[in-house]
Short mmCIF file of C-alpha atoms in Angstrom, two decimals:
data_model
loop_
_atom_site.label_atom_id
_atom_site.label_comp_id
_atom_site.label_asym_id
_atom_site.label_seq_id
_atom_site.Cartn_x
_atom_site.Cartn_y
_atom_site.Cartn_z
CA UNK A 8 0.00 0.00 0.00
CA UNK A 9 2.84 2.00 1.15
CA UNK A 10 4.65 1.67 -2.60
CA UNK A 11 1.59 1.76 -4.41
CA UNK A 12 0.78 5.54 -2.75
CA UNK A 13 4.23 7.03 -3.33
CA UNK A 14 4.19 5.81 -7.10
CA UNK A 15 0.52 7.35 -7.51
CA UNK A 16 1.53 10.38 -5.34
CA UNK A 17 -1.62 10.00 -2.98
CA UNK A 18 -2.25 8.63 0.69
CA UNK A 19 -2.11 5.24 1.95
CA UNK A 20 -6.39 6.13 2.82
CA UNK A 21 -6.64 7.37 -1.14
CA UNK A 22 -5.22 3.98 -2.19
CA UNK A 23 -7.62 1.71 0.17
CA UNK A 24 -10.29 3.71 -1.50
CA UNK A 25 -9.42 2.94 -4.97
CA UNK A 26 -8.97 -0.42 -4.70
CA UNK A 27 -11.68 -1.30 -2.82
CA UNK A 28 -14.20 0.05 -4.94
CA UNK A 29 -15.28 2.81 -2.12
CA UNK A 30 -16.44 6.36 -2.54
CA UNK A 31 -14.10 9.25 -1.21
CA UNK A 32 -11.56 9.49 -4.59
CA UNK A 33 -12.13 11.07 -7.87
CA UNK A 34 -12.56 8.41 -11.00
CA UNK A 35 -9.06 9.75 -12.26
CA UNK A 36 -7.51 8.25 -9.04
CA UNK A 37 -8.86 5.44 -8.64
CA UNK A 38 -7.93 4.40 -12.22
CA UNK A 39 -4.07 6.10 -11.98
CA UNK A 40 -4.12 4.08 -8.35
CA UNK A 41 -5.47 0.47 -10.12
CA UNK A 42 -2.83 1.09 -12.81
CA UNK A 43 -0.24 1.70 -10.80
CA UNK A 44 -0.98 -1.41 -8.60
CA UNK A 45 -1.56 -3.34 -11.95
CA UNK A 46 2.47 -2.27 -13.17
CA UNK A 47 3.92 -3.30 -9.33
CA UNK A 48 2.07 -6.69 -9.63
CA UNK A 49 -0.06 -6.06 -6.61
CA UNK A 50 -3.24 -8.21 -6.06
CA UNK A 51 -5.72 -8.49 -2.97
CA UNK A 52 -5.19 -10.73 -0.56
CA UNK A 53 -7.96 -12.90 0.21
CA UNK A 54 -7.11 -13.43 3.62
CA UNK A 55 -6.46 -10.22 4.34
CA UNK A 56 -10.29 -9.15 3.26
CA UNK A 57 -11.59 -12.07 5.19
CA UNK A 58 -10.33 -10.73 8.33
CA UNK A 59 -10.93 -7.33 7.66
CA UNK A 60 -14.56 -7.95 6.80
CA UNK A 61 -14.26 -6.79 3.44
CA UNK A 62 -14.70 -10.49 1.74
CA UNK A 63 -13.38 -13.33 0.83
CA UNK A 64 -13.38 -13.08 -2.97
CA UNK A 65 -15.05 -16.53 -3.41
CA UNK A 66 -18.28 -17.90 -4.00
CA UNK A 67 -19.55 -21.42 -2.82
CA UNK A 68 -21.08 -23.95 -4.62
CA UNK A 69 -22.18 -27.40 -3.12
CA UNK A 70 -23.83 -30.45 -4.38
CA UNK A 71 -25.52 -32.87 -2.53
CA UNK A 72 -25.75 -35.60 -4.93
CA UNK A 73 -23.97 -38.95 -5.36
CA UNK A 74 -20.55 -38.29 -6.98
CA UNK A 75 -20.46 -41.22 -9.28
CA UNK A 76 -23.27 -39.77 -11.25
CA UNK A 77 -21.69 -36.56 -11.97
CA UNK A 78 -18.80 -37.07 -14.42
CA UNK A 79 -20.99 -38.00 -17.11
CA UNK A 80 -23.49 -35.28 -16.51
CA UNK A 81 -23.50 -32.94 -19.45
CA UNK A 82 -26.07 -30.48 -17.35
CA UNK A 83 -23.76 -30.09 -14.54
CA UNK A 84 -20.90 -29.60 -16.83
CA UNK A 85 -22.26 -26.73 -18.98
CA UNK A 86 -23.75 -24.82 -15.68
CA UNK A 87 -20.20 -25.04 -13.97
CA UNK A 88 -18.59 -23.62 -17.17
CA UNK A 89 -21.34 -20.93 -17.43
CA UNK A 90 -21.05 -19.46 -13.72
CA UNK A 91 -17.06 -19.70 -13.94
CA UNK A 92 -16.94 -17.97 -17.37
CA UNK A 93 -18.96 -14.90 -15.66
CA UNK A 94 -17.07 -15.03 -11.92
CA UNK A 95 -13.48 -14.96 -13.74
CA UNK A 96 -14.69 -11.88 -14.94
CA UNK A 97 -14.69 -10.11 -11.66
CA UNK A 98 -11.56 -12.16 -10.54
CA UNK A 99 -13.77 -14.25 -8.06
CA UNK A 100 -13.10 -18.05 -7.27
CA UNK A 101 -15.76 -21.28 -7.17
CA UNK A 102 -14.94 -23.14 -4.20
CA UNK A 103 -16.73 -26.59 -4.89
CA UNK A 104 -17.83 -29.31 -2.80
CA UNK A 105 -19.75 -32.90 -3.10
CA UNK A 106 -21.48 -33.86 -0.02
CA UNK A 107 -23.95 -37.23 1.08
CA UNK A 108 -27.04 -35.21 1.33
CA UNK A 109 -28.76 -31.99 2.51
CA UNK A 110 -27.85 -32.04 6.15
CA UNK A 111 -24.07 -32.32 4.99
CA UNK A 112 -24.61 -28.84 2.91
CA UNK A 113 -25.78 -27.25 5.51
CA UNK A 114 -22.87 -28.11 7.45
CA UNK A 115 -20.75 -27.00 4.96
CA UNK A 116 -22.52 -23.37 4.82
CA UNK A 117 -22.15 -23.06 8.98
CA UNK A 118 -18.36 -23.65 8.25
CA UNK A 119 -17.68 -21.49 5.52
CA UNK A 120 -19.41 -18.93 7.57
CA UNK A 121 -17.43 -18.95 10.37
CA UNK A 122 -14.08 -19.36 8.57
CA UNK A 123 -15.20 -16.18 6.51
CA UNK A 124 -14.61 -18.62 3.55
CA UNK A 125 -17.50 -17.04 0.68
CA UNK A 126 -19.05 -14.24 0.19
CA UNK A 127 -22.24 -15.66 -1.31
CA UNK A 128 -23.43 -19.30 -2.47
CA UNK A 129 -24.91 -20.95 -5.71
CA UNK A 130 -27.73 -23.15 -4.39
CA UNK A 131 -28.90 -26.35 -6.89
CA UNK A 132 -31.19 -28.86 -6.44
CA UNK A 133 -34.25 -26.95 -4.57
CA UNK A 134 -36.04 -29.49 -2.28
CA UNK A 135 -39.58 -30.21 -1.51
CA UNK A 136 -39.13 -29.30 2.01
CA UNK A 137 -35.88 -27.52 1.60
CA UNK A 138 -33.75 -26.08 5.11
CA UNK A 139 -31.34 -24.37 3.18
CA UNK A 140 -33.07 -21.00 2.62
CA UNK A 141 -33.45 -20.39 5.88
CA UNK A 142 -30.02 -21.05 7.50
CA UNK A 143 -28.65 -18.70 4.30
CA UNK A 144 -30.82 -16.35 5.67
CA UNK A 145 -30.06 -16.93 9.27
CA UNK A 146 -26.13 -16.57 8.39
CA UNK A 147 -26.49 -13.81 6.00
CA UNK A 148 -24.91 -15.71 3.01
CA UNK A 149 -25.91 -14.11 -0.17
CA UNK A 150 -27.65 -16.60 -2.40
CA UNK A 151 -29.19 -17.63 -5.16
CA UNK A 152 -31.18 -20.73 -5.88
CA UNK A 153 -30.73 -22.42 -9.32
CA UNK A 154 -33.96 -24.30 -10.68
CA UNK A 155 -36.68 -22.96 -8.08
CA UNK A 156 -39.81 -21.61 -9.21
CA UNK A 157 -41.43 -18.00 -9.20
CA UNK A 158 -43.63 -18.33 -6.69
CA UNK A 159 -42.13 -20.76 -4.06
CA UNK A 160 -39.27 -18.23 -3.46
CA UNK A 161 -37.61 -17.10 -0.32
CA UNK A 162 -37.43 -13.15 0.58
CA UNK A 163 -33.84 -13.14 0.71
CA UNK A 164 -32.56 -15.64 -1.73
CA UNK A 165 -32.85 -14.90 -5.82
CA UNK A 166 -34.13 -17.35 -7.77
CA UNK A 167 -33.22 -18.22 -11.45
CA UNK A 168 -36.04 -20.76 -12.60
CA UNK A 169 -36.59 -22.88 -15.52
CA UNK A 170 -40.05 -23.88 -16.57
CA UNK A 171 -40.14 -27.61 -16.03
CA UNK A 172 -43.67 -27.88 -16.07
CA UNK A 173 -43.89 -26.14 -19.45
CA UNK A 174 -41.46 -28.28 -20.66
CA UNK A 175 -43.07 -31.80 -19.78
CA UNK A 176 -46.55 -30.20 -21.27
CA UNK A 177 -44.25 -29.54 -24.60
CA UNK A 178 -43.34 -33.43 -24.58
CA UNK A 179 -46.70 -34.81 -23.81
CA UNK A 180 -48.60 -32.65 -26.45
CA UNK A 181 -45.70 -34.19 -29.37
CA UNK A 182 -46.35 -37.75 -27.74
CA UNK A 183 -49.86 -37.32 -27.66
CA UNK A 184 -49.83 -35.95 -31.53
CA UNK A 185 -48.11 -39.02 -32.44
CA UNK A 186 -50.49 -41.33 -31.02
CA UNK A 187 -48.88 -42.13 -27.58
CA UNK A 188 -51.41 -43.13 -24.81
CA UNK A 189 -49.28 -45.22 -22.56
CA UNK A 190 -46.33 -42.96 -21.07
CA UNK A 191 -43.45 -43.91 -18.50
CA UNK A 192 -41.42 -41.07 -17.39
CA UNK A 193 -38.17 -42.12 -15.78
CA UNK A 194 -37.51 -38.80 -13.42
CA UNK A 195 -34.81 -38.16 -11.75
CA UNK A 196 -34.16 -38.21 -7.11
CA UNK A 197 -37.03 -38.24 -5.38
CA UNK A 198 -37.99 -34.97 -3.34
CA UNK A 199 -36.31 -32.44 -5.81
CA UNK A 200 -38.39 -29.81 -6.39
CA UNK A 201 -38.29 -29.78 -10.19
CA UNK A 202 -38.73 -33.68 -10.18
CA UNK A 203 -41.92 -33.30 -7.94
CA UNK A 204 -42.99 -30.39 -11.00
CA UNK A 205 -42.32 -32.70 -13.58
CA UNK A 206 -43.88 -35.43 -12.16
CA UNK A 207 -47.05 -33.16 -11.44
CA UNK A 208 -47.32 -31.64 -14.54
CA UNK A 209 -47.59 -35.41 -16.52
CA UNK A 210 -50.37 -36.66 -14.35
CA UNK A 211 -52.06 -32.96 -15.00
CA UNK A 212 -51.46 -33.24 -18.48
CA UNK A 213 -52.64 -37.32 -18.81
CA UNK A 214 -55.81 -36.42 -16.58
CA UNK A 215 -56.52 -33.65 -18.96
CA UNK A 216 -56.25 -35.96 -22.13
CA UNK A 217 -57.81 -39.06 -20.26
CA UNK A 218 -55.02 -40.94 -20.22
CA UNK A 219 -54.74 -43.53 -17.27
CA UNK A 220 -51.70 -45.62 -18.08
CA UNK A 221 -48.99 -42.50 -17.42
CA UNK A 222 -46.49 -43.09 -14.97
CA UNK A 223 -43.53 -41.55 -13.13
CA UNK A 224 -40.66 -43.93 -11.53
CA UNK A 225 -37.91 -41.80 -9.76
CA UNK A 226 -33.93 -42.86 -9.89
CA UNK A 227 -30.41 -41.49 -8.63
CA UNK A 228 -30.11 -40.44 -12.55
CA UNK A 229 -27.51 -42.88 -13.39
CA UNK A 230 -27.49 -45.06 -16.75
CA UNK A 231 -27.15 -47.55 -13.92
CA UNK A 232 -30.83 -47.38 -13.02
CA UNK A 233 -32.36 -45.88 -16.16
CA UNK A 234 -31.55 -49.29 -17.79
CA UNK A 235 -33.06 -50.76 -14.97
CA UNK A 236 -35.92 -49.14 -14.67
CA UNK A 237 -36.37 -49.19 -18.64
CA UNK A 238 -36.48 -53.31 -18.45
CA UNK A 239 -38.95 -53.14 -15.23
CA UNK A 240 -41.68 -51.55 -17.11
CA UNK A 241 -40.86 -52.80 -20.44
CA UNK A 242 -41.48 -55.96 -19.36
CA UNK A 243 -44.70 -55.86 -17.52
CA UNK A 244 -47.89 -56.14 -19.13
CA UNK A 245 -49.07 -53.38 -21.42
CA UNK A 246 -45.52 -51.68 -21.63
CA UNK A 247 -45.53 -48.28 -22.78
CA UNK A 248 -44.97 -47.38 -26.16
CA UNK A 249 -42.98 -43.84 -25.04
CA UNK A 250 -40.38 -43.15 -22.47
CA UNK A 251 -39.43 -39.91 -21.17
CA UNK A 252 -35.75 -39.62 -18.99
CA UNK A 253 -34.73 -36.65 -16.85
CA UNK A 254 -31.70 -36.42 -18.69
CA UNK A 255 -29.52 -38.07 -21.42
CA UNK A 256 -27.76 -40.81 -20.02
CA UNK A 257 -30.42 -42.55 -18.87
CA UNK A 258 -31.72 -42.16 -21.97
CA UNK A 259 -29.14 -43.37 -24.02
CA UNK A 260 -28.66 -46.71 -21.58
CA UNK A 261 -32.81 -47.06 -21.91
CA UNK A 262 -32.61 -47.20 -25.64
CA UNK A 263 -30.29 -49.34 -25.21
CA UNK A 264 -32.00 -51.55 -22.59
CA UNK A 265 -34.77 -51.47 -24.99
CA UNK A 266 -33.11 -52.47 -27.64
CA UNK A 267 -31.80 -55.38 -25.80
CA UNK A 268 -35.19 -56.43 -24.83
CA UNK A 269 -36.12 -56.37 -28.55
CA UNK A 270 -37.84 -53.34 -28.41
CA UNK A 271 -37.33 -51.26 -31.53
CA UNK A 272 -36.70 -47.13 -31.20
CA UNK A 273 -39.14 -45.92 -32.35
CA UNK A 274 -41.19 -48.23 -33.99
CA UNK A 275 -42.14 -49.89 -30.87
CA UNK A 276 -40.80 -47.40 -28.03
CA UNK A 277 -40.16 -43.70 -28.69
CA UNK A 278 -37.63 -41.98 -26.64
CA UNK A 279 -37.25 -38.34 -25.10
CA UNK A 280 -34.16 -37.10 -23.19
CA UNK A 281 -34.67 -34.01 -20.95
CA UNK A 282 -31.06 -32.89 -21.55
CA UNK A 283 -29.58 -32.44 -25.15
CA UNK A 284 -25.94 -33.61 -25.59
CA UNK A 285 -23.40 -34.82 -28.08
CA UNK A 286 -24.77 -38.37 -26.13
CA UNK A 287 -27.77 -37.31 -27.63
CA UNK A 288 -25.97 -37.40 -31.16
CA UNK A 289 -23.48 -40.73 -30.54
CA UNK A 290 -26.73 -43.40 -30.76
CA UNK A 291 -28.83 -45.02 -33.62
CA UNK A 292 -31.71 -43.71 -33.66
CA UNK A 293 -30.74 -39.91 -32.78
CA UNK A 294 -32.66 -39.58 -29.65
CA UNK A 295 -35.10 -36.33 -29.44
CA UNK A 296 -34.31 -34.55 -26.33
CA UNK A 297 -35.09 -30.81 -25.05
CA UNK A 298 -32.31 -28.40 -26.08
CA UNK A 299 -31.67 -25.32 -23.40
CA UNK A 300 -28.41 -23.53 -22.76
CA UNK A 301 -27.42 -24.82 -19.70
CA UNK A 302 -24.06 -22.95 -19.83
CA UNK A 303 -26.51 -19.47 -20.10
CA UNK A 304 -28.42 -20.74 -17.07
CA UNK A 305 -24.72 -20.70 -15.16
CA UNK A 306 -24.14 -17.71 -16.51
CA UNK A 307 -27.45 -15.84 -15.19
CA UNK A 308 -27.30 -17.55 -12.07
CA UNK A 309 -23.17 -15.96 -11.61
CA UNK A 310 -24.39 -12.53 -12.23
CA UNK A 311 -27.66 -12.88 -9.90
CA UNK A 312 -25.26 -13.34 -7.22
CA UNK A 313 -22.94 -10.94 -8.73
CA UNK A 314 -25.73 -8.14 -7.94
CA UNK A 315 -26.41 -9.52 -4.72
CA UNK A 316 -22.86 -8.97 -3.59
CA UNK A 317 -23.35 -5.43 -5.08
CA UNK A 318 -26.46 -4.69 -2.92
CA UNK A 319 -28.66 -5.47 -5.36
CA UNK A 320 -32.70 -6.77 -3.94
CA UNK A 321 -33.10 -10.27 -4.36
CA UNK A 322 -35.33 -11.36 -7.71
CA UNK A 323 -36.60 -13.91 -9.72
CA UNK A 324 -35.62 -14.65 -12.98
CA UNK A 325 -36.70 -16.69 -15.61
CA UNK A 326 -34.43 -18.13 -18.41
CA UNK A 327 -36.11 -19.70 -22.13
CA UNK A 328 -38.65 -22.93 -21.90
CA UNK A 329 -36.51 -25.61 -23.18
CA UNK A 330 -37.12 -26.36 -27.08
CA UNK A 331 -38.10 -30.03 -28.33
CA UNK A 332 -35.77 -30.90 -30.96
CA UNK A 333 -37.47 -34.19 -32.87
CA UNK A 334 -34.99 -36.46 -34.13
CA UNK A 335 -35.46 -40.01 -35.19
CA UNK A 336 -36.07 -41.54 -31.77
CA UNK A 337 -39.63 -40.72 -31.83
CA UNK A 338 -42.88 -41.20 -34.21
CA UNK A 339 -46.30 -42.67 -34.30
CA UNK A 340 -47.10 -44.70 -32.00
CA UNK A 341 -47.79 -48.76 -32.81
CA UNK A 342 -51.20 -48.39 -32.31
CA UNK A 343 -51.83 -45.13 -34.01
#
């Protein structure tokens, strides 16, 4: 500080100013003061800000999910990429972490707390009956929860929400078109709050249509157990002549499955992935899947918090329904 005030020709006070963004110095000194500091090689110390209250340059981001099913996730991938493209823009870190389960996370936000670790956490994977939103609150973490919805939102948390259940109506209405009465939806954990939407908008959208052979079966979203599941209700009595998967590899290992059974795609089974992926692109048939930008959804989710951390009000914000892309994996159904 001492160096970077006699090379700008200012106070030690004009410098902490500058750099930390704070009102008290023209715009002509703070830029002369970040230059100089730019030409002496001088960068913040994140320790330093952590103890002097001023922040800890890093933002959190935990999963609660079991790590064997993430390093074929495309979804998880693409958001990653999206929220670090945006945070290396302000020079802020991810610090990442894969836990058991819920109670674990929560753990994990107490203890960054305390050790001053973040300034402000991503949030994925909104429950049903979801604790986190209220310890954030209770700790004063900036947040923002990725894939809640509009109007289940907490006061102090923003929200970046997708429209799952405008989505799932999207792929029932092209099933239903083709001549697709008997459904099987192969969702993803239990107790998400987006699986619970998904799930409820394809027994609102079979009830509306009459349609009493539509079902839901819930996995851990590994190919794993969407080949399983594929064979359990392939196999029983009056199998279903579509399949929908919450995401694409468990629906490339259920075409396969089906395939395996004898089941042609799609003359006697058509397919849907939630996610779109070069998976998506690697199997005969093409499967159909729903296309979004999941590295944009990163992206908007980066900046929320971004403007939280800037005193911005907590919001929700929507990003584009995802778009059914028909490839080769689906058409008419047998019976149609």
């Amino acid at each position: 500080m001492k160096d970077i005030a006699r090379h700008s020709g200012v106070s030690q006070s004009a410098v902490s100013f500058a750099l930390n963004g704070r009102p008290g110095v023209s715009e002509d000194t703070r830029e002369r003061v970040r230059r100089v500091a730019e030409d002496l090689g001088w960068r913040p110390s994140t320790a330093a800000r952590a103890l002097s209250g001023e922040g800890a340059a890093t933002v959190g981001f935990v999963l609660a999910r079991p790590a064997d099913t993430l390093g074929v996730d495309s979804f998880f991938l693409q958001l990653v990429s999206g929220i670090q493209e945006v945070l290396a823009e302000r020079h802020l870190g991810l610090l990442f972490q894969v836990v058991e389960d819920v109670a674990d996370e929560c753990a994990v936000y107490r203890r960054w707390w305390a050790e001053h670790r973040v300034d402000g956490v991503l949030v994925v994977d909104p429950r049903t009956d979801d604790p986190r939103p209220d310890l954030l609150d209770e700790l004063g973490l900036p947040a923002v929860v990725i894939g809640g919805a509009p109007d289940d939102r907490h006061p102090g948390l923003s929200t970046v929400w997708a429209d799952d259940a405008g989505a799932m109506a999207s792929v029932v209405e092209g099933l239903y078109a083709l001549g697709h009465r008997r459904i099987a939806h192969i969702a993803g954990l239990p107790g998400l709050a987006h699986t619970e939407r998904r799930i409820r908008t394809l027994r609102a959208e079979a009830g509306r249509r009459g349609l009493s052979e539509v079902r839901s079966v819930t996995t851990d979203y590994s190919d794993a157990e969407g080949a399983a599941v594929t064979r359990r209700v392939l196999e029983g009595t009056a199998p279903p002549t579509a399949l929908i998967y919450d995401n694409d590899v468990m629906a490339v290992a259920g075409a396969a499955a089906a395939t395996e059974l004898g089941f042609s795609v799609p003359a006697d089974v058509s397919v849907v992935s939630w996610e779109d992926s070069a998976l998506c692109r690697m199997v005969k048939p093409w499967l159909s899947a729903l296309s979004r930008d999941s590295g944009e959804f990163g992206r908007t989710a980066a900046r929320e918090l971004i403007a939280l951390l800037d005193g911005g009000s907590a919001r929700a914000v929507g990003v584009p329904v995802p778009r059914l892309i028909e490839r080769g994996s689906t058409g008419l159904a047998r019976s149609a």
